Amino acid sequence: MKEMNHSREVIGRFRLIRNCMFLSGLSVFAQLYLFQPMLSEVCRAFGVTPAESSLSVSASTAGMALGLIVMAFKADTVSRERLMGVSLVVSSLLTVASGFAENYPLLLALNFLKGMVLAGVSSVALAYFSEEVDKSMIGLAISLYLSGNTLGGMSGRVVATLVSGWGGWQPAVWLIGVASLVLGGLFCWKIPSGKHFSAVSVSFKEKLCQMRDLLTQGTFVPMYLIAALSMGIFVSVYNYLSFLLESPPFSLPHHWVALIFTMYVAGIIGSVVAGRLSDRYSPEMLLQGMLLLMGAGMAFLLWMHLGAIVSGLGLMTFAFFGTHTLASRIVSVHAGQMKSSATSIYWLFYYAGSSLVGSFSGIVLSRYGWFSFMGLLYLLLAGALIISLGVVWRNRSRKVACVRVTRE
């Protein structure tokens, strides 16, 4: 009877953790990429170019990247759930405040601060999972958390596109900000306290040594680079696809353009499928397959036919979130006692890729057109694929060496 009650308690706690972290993912991504579907609206409201309008997204992700550097040094000194809860509430207030910005530099500054605050969630979320969830369920748990990210990104983009098209960008921002504040309140109320985390004070020098190790180990660096490259590709497509669809020959109205973000449903499926498969098969091999699938989806974006573009976007989104799930799992599982630092650096590369590639690709699109833009993205994907091939080759070499040593 005691074992049965304990089992129920464990399952109940896992479900509560899963649900709360799902809510946090909804809030983080709805806020972080709030302005992505409204770039054309930002252009009109502030009189900026498409490439300059993308800074409203890049400012948030750049803030996230800087915040992650800070969190890499401080995250282990504060309880995981408290840090995440405060970050969700404060970021929501900053989102609401950004709706009152009267000039573009102020908007960028508020978005930058919002990104820094949201780093408090991303820096410890995967560490919280790896500490509080049984290893047999960690792949599923991470995939569900990333599904929350995906659904949040989709919901925020669809709502922002529809509301801004009918009432302007400010009501859209206020709506997302208030909704995120409610989600943050629910998270603070329901999130279970960590049972396996003890706040530790690590000196600045020791932390630097940890980060140096993480940035030189063959297990982590390839995952960081793949995260940066794949995220840069993904954000670039979603940043600028609306400009393509709103222009001839498509000339779609805003409420139809909003529907492209429902392709994030494919990302939810991709995260769950990759998470479940990674509990049974080699994540490194699966990662390679997901990158190839991502390239196949991107090929459809070169065909100027609406049905092909929608299909390709869905396939690319499925593969990207599968890639993200696998890479983040590899990092969190192998990090040992350096989980928060390892995952913070992972997210740092992830959002740095989003900011840098997302802005630079906009310049390429403005100057050279859609096909040159896609050519750049394919070069980045080729780099990610080469890195993943190197990881698989290195793992095989290690296995062969271990077999030889065993036989000898």
Short mmCIF file of C-alpha atoms in Angstrom, two decimals, residues 12 16 37 72 95 142 147 151 159 179 186 206 234 238 255 287 294 308 347 354 382 400:
data_model
loop_
_atom_site.label_atom_id
_atom_site.label_comp_id
_atom_site.label_asym_id
_atom_site.label_seq_id
_atom_site.Cartn_x
_atom_site.Cartn_y
_atom_site.Cartn_z
CA GLY A 12 1.09 13.30 -9.43
CA LEU A 16 2.24 18.98 -11.83
CA PRO A 37 4.44 38.48 -37.00
CA ALA A 72 25.31 31.00 -15.90
CA THR A 95 5.67 43.32 -22.11
CA ILE A 142 11.68 17.87 -22.05
CA SER A 147 5.94 21.73 -26.86
CA LEU A 151 2.42 26.32 -28.58
CA VAL A 159 -3.06 36.35 -31.77
CA ALA A 179 -2.23 36.71 -20.61
CA LEU A 186 -0.53 30.17 -12.06
CA GLU A 206 35.37 28.29 -10.41
CA PHE A 234 14.17 28.82 -38.25
CA TYR A 238 9.42 32.97 -39.79
CA HIS A 255 -5.71 37.13 -41.25
CA LEU A 287 19.66 14.56 -34.70
CA MET A 294 14.80 20.24 -42.14
CA ALA A 308 4.29 24.02 -51.43
CA TRP A 347 20.42 28.78 -24.68
CA SER A 354 18.40 33.82 -33.46
CA ALA A 382 25.15 22.42 -44.32
CA VAL A 400 35.49 0.85 -31.63
#
